[in-house]
Short mmCIF file of C-alpha atoms in Angstrom, two decimals:
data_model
loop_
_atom_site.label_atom_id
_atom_site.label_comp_id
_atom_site.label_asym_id
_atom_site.label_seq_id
_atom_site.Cartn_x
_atom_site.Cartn_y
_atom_site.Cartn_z
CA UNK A 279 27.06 22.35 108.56
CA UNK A 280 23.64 23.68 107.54
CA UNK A 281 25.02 23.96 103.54
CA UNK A 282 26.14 20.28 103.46
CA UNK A 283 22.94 18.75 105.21
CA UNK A 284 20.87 20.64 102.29
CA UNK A 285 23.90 19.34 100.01
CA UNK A 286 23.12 16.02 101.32
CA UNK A 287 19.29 16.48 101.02
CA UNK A 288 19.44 16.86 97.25
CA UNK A 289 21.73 14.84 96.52
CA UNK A 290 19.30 11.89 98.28
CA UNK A 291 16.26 13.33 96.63
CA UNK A 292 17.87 13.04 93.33
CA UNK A 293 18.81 9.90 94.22
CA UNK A 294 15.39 9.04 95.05
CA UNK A 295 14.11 9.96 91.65
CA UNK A 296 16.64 7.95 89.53
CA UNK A 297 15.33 5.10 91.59
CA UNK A 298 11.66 5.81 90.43
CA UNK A 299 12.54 6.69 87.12
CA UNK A 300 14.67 3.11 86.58
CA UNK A 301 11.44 1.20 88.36
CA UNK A 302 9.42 2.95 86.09
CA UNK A 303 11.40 1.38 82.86
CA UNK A 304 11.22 -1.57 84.32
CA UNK A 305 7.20 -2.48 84.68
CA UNK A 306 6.90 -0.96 81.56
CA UNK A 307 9.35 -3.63 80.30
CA UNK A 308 7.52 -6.33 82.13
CA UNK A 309 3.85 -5.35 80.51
CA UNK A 310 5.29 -5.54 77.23
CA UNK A 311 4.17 -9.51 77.06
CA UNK A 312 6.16 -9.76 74.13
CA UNK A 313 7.01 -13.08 73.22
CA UNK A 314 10.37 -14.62 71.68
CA UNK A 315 11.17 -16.84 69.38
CA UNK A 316 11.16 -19.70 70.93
CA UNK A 317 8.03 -20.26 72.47
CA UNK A 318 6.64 -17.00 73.97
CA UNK A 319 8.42 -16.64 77.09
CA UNK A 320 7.19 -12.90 78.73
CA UNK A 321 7.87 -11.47 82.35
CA UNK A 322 3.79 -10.69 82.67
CA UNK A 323 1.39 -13.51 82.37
CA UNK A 324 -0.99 -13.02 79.82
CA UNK A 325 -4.35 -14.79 79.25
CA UNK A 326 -5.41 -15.74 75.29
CA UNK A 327 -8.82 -17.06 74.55
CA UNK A 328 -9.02 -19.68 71.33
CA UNK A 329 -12.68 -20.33 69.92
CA UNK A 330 -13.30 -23.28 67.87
CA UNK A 331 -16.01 -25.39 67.08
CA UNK A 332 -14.18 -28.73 67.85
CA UNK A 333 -15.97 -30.62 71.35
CA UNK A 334 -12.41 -30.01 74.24
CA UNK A 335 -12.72 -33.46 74.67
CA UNK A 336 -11.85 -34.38 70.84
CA UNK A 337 -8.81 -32.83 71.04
CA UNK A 338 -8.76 -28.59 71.34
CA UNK A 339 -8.25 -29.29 75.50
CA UNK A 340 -5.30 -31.68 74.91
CA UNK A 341 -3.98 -29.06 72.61
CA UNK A 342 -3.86 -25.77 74.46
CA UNK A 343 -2.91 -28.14 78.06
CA UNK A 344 0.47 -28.86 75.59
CA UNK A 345 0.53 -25.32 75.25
CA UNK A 346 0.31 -24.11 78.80
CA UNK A 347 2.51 -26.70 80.25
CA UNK A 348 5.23 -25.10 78.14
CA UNK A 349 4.36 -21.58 78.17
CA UNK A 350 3.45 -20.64 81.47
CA UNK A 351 3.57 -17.01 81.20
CA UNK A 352 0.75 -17.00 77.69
CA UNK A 353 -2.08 -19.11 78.95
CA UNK A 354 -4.55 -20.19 76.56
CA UNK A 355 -8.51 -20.80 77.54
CA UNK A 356 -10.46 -23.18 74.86
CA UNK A 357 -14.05 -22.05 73.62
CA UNK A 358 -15.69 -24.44 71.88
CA UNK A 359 -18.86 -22.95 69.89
CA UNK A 360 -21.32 -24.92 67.87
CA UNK A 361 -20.60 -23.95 64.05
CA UNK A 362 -24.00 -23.18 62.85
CA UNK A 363 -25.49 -20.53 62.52
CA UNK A 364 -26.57 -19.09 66.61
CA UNK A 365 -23.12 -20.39 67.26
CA UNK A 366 -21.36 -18.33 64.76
CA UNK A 367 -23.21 -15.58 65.34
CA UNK A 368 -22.00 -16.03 69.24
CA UNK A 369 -18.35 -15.98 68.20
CA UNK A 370 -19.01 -12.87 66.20
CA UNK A 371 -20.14 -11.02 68.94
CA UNK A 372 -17.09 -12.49 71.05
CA UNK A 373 -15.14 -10.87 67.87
CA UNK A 374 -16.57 -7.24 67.67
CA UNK A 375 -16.76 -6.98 71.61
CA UNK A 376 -12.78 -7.27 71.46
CA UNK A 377 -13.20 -9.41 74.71
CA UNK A 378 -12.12 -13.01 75.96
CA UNK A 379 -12.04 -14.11 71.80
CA UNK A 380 -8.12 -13.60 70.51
CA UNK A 381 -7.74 -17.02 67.90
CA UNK A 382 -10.58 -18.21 66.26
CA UNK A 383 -11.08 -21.06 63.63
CA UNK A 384 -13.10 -20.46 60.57
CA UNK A 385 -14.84 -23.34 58.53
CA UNK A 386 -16.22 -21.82 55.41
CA UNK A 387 -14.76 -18.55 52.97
CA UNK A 388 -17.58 -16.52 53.62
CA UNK A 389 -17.48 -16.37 57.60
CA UNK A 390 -14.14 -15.33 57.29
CA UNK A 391 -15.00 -12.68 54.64
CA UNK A 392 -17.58 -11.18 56.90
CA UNK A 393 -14.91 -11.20 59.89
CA UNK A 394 -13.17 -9.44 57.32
CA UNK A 395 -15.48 -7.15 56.52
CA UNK A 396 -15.79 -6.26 59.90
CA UNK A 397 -12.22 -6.09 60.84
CA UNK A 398 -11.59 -8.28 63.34
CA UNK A 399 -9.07 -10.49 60.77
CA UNK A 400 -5.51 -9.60 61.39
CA UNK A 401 -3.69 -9.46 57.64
CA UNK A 402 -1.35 -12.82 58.21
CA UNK A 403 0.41 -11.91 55.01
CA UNK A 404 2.00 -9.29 56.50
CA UNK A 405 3.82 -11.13 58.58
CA UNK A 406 7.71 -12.04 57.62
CA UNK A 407 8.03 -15.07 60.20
CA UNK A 408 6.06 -17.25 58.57
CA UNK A 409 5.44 -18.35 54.99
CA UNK A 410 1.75 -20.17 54.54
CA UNK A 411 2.04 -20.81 51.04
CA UNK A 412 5.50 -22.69 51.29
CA UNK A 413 4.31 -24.35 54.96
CA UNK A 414 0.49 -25.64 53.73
CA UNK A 415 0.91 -25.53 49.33
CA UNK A 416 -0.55 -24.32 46.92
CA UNK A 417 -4.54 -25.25 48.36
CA UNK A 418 -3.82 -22.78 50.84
CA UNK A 419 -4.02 -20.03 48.07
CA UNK A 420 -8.02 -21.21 47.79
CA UNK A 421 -8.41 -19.39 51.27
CA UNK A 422 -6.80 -16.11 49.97
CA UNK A 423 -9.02 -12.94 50.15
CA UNK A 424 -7.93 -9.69 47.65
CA UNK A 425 -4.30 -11.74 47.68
CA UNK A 426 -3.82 -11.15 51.32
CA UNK A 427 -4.32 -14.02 54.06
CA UNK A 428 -6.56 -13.13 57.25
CA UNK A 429 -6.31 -16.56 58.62
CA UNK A 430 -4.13 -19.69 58.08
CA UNK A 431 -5.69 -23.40 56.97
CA UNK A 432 -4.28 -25.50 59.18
CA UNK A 433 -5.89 -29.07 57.91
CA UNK A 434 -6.45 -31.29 54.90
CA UNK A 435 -10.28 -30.93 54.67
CA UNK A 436 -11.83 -34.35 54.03
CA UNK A 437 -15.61 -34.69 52.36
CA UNK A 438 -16.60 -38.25 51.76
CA UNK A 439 -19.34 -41.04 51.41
CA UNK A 440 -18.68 -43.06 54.64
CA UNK A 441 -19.62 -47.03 53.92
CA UNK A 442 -20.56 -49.91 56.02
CA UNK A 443 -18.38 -52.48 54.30
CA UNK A 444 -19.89 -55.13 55.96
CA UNK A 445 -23.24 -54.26 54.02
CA UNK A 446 -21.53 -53.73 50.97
CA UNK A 447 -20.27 -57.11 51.08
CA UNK A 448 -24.01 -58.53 52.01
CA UNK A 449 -25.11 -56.86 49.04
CA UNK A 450 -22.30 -58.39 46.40
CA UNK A 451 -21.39 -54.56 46.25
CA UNK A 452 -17.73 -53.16 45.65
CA UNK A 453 -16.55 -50.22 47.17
CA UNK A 454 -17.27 -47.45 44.44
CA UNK A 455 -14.79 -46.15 42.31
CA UNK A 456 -12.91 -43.36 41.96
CA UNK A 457 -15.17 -41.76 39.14
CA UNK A 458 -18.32 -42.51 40.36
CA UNK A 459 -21.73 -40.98 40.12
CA UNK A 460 -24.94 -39.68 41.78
CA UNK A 461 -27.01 -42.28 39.60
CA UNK A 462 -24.45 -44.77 40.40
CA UNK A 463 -24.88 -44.03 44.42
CA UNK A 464 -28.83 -43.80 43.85
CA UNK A 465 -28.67 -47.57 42.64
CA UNK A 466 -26.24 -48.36 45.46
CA UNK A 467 -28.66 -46.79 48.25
CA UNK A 468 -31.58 -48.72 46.76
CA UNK A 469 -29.90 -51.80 46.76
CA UNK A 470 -28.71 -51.43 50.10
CA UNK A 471 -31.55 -50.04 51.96
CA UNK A 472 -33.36 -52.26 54.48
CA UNK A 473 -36.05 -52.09 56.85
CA UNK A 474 -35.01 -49.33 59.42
CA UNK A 475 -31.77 -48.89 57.67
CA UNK A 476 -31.64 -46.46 55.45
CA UNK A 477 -29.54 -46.47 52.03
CA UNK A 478 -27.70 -43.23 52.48
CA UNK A 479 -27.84 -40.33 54.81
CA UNK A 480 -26.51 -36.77 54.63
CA UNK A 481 -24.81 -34.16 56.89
CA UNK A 482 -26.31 -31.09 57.02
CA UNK A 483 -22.40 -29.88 56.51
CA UNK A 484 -22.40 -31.99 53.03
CA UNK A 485 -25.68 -31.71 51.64
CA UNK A 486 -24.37 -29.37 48.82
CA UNK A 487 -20.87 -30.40 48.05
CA UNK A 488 -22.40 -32.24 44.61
CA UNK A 489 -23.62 -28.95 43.44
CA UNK A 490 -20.74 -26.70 44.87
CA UNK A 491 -18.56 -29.16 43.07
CA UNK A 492 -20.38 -28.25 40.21
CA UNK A 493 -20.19 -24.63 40.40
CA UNK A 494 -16.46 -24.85 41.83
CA UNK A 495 -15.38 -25.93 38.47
CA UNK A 496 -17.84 -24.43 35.97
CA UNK A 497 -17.53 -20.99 37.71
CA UNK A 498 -20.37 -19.18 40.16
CA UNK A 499 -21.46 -17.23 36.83
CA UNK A 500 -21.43 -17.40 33.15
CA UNK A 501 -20.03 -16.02 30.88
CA UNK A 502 -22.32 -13.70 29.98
CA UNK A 503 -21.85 -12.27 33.86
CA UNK A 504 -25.17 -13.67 35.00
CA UNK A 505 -25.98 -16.50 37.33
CA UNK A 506 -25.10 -20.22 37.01
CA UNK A 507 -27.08 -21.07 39.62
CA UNK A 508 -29.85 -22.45 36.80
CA UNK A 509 -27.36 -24.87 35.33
CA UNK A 510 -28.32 -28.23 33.55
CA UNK A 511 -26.17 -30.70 35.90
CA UNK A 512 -27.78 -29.03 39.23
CA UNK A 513 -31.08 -29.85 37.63
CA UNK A 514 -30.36 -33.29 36.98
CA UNK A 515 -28.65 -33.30 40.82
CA UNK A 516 -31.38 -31.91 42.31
CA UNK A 517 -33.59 -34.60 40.75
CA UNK A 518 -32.02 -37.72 41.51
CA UNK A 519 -31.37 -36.82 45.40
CA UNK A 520 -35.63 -35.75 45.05
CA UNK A 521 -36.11 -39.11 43.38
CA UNK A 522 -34.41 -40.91 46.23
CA UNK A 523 -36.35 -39.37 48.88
CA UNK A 524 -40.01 -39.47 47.82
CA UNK A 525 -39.60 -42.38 45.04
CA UNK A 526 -37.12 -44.72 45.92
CA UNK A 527 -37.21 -44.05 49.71
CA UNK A 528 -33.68 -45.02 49.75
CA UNK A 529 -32.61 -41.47 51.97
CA UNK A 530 -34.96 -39.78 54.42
CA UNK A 531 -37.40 -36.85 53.22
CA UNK A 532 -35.92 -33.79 53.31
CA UNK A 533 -38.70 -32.15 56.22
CA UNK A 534 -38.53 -35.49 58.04
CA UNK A 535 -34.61 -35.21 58.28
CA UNK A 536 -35.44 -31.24 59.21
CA UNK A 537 -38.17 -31.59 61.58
CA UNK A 538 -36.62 -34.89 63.79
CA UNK A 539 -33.25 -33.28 63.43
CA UNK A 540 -31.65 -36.64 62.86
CA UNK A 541 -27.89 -37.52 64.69
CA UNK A 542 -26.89 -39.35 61.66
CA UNK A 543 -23.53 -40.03 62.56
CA UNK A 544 -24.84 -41.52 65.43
CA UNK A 545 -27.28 -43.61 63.12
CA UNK A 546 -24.05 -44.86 61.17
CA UNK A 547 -22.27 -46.23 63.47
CA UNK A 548 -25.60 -47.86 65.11
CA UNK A 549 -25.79 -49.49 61.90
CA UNK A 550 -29.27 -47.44 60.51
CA UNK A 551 -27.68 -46.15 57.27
CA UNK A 552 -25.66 -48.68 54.88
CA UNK A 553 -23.94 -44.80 53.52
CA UNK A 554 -23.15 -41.33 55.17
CA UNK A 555 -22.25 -38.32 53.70
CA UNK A 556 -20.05 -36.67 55.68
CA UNK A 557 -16.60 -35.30 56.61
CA UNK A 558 -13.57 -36.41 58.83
CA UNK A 559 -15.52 -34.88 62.19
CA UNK A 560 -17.07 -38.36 62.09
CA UNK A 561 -14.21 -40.07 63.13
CA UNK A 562 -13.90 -38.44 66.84
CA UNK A 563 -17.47 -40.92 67.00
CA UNK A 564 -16.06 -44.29 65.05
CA UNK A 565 -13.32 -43.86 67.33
CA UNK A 566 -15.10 -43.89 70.63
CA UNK A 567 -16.20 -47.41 70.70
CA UNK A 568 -17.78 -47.06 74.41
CA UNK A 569 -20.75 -44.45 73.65
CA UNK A 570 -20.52 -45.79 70.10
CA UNK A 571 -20.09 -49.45 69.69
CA UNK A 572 -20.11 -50.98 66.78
CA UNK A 573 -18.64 -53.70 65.11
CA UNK A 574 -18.41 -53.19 61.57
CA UNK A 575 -15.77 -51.93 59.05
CA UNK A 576 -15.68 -48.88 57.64
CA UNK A 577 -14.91 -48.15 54.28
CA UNK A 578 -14.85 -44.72 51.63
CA UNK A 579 -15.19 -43.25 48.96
CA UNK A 580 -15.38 -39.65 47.33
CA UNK A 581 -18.33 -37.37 47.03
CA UNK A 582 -19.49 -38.84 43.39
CA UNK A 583 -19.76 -36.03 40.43
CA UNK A 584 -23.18 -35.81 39.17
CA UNK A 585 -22.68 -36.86 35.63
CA UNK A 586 -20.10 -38.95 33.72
CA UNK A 587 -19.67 -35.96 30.88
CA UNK A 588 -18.58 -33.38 33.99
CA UNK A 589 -14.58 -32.44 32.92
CA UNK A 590 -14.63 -29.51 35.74
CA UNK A 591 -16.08 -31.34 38.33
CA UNK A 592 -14.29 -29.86 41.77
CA UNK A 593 -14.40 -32.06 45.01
CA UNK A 594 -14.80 -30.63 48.84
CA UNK A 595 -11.77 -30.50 50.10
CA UNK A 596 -8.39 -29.05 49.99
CA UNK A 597 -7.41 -27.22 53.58
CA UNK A 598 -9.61 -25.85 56.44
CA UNK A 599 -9.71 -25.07 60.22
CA UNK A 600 -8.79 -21.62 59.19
CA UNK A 601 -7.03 -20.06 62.23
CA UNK A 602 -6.99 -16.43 62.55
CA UNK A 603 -6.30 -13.74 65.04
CA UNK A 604 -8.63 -11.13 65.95
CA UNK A 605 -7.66 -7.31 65.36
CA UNK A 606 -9.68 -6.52 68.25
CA UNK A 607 -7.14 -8.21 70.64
CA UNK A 608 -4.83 -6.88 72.95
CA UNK A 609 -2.17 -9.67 72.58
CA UNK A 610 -2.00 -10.25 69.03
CA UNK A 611 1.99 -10.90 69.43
CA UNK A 612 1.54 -13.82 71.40
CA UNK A 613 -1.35 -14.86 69.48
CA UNK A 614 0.59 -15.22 66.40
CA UNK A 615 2.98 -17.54 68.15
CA UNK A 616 0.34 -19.59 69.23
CA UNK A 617 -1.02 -19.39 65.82
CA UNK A 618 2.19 -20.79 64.59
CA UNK A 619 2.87 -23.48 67.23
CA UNK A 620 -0.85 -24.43 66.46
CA UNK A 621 -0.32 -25.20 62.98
CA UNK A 622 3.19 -26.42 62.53
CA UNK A 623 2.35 -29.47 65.31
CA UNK A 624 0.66 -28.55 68.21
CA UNK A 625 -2.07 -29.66 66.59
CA UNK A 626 -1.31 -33.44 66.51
CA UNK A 627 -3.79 -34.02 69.01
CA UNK A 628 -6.52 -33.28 66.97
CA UNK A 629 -5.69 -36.30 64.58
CA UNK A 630 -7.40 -38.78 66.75
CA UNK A 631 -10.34 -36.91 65.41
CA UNK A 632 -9.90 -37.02 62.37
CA UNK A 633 -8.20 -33.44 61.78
CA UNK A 634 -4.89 -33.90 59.80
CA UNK A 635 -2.57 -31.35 59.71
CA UNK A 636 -1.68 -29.59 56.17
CA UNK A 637 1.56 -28.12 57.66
CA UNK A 638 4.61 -29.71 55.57
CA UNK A 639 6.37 -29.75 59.47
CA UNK A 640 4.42 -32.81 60.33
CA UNK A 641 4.17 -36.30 58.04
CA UNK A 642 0.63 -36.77 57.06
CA UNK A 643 0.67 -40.34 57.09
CA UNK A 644 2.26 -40.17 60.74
CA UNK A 645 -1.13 -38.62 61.52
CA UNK A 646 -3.19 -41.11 59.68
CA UNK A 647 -1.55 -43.61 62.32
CA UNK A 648 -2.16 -41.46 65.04
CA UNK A 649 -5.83 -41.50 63.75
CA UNK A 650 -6.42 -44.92 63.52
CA UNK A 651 -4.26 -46.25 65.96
CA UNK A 652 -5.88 -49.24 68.33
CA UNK A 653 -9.18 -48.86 65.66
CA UNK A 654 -6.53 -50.13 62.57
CA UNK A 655 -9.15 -53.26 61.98
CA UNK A 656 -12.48 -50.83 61.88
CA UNK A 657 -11.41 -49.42 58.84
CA UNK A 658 -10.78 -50.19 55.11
CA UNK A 659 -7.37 -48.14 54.83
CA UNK A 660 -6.45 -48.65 51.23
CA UNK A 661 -9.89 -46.68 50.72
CA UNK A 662 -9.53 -44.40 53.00
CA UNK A 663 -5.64 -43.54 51.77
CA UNK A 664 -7.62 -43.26 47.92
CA UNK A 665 -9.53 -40.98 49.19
CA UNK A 666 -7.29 -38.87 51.39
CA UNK A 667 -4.10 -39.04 49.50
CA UNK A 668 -5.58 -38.72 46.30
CA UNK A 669 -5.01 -36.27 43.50
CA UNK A 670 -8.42 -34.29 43.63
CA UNK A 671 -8.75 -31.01 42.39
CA UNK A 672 -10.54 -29.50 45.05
CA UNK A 673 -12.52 -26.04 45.60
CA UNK A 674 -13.64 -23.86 48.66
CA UNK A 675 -16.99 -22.21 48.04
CA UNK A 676 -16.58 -18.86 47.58
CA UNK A 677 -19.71 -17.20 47.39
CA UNK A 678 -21.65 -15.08 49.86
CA UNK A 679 -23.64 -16.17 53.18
CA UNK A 680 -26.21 -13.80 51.90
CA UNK A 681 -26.35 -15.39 48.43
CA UNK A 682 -26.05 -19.38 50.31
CA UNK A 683 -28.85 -18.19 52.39
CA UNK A 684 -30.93 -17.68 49.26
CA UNK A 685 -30.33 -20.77 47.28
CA UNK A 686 -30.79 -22.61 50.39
CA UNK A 687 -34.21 -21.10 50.58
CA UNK A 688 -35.34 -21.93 47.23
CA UNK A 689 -33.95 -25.32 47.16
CA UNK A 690 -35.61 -26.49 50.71
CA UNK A 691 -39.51 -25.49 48.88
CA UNK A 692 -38.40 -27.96 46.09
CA UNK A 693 -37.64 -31.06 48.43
CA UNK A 694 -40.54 -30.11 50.72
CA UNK A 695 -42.69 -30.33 47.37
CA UNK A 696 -43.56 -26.49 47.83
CA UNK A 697 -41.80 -25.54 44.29
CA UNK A 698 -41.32 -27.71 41.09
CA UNK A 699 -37.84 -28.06 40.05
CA UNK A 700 -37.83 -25.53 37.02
CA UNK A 701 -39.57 -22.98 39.32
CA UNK A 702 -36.34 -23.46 41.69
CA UNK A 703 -33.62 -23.02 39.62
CA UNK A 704 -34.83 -19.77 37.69
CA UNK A 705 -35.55 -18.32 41.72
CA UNK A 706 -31.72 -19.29 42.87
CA UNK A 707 -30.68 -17.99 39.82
CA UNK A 708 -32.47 -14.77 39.59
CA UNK A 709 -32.05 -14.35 43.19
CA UNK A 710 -28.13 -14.66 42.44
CA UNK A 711 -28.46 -11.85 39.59
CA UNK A 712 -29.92 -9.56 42.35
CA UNK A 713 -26.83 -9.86 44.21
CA UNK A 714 -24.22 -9.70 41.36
CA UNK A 715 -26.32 -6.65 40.34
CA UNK A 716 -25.39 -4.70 43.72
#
């Protein structure tokens, strides 16, 4: 009796122990969080956090609520930051902390090399699921850093001159060609200007895409290996927009725009500024006609080259919203699927605001509808299709924050009358050289 009741005691306690061992596989089944193929389905609920610099309501909260409702167990959180320069530098932090920041979007090639740089860009070219170059085209390649993708573009990137038609037509003026120029838009902002309306105004965003376009197609340096920040056409560039501001008075001072901090989309679509240089953000605003009526059409055309005789002129362009996922993160499986949902359509709700996707998964012009629909008689669409549809060869800037920082420094004394022009160029430039030198 006493040897089977310690037969029957072991025989329970190794009983026992299979049944802790078989729980034991099975939570650490359940915290794997892995998702599958079809949408990220998991047996723990994990949490993602996406950063952007979008406003929720113009889209990003519509977008990650699609998300949620069909992926229950991978909820995503929406962080909208401000993309200058205190905002960037917030995300950053976000980034290197490893905390609450797993999908970001980048907006320029040097914030994403510095993310690089600081290893918090997981390699996207790595991955086998997914081909960017065959989903987005060959643009994409323009976001490529030593042949290896850290983040995906997800949209057509769209820099134009936004114009009040209705002023245009006032004026006996044509919506501006295709081929266009700074002189010609310096005689169109003269001839348009008004009192208390302005002939053009420019987004901080777009203030350089004339000269980037420049350097975009001519090359950052020459070839001699030294700067071509000193070039002839930036000269003449930087000239005209000077003569405009302090001659003409067709387009605010440059310390008068800097110092008031001017909402000129806002003054657009009041009607202050007969031009706008600007991209497609602008739209999430023409579109909202309760905090900003207006009654006017809307017509566009591109960002003019500077001269006539420019044969490598590049325009602003190609693909953006670069979406990557942070090394740093915890859930970078289910980030990726995100990543790919985001891109290949999940998106779409975006395109109200003017964000078109690049993915060949959704039809372009089916967004275009989607952005205009119910505002279809605000805008001029066969301009707007030139402009967005059109066969542009296009350029991302790819030169350094540290060397951007630089020129923008020398280039601010000249149109606050602190620096002749001469004096300007020969600082970018030299400035440059100190950098290539390093």
């Amino acid at each position: 009796m006493k040897r089977n009741r310690m037969l029957i005691s072991a025989l329970s306690l190794i009983l026992v122990m299979v049944l802790i061992a078989g729980c034991g596989g099975n939570n650490k089944n359940n915290v794997s969080g892995t998702p599958t193929n079809s949408g990220a389905t998991t047996t723990k609920k994990i949490k993602l956090t996406l950063w952007g610099g979008v406003p929720p309501e113009a889209g990003p909260q519509a977008v990650v609520d699609a998300w949620n409702a069909e992926n229950p167990n991978v909820q995503v959180e929406y962080v909208r930051f401000v993309n200058d320069d205190a905002g960037n530098l917030k995300l950053d932090t976000a980034l290197l902390a490893g905390q609450d920041a797993d999908i970001y979007i980048n907006y320029t090639l040097s914030r994403l090399q510095k993310r690089i740089d600081a290893g918090v860009a997981v390699d996207m070219s790595a991955k086998t699921d997914y081909n960017i170059d065959e989903q987005m085209g060959p643009e994409a390649k323009q976001w490529m850093i030593n042949d290896k993708y850290y983040g995906m573009p997800t949209k057509k990137n769209m820099a134009f001159i936004w114009l009040n038609k209705d002023m245009l037509d006032a004026a006996g003026l044509p919506i501006p060609p295709l081929d266009w120029t700074w002189s010609d838009l310096q005689e169109y902002a003269l001839k348009l200007k008004q009192p208390n309306v302005w002939g053009l105004l420019q987004h901080d965003a777009a203030f350089t895409t004339q000269f980037d376009g420049t350097i975009g197609g001519d090359g950052y340096v020459k070839a001699d290996g030294t700067s071509n920040f000193d070039n002839a056409y930036w000269k003449q560039g930087f000239e005209i927009l000077h003569n405009m501001m302090f001659k003409d008075k067709s387009t605010p001072e440059y310390g008068e725009q800097l110092t008031s901090k001017m909402p000129v989309d806002t003054m657009f679509l009041k009607g202050e500024t007969a031009m706008l240089t600007a991209g497609e953000f602008i739209f999430r605003n023409a579109n909202n006609l309760v905090d900003f009526p207006h009654d006017f059409k809307i017509a566009f055309a591109p960002i003019p080259r500077i001269s006539k005789d420019q044969t490598n002129f590049k325009y602003p362009g190609g693909l953006g919203d670069v979406i990557s996922v942070n090394a740093k993160s915890k859930n970078q499986e289910a980030a990726w699927e995100f990543v790919k949902w985001y891109a290949d359509g999940g998106m779409l709700p975006m395109a109200p605001g003017g964000r078109i996707p690049s993915s060949k998964s959704v039809d372009s012009t089916e967004a275009i509808d989607l952005l205009l629909k119910g505002y279809e008689e605000n805008y001029d669409r066969d301009s707007l299709n030139k402009v967005v549809f059109g066969k542009f060869e296009s350029f991302q800037l790819n030169v350094p924050q540290q060397v951007i920082d630089a020129r923008k420094e020398e280039y601010e004394k000249y149109f606050l009358n602190k620096q002749d022009i001469d004096t300007t160029l020969k600082n970018m430039a030299e400035r440059h050289n100190e950098f290539i030198k390093k």
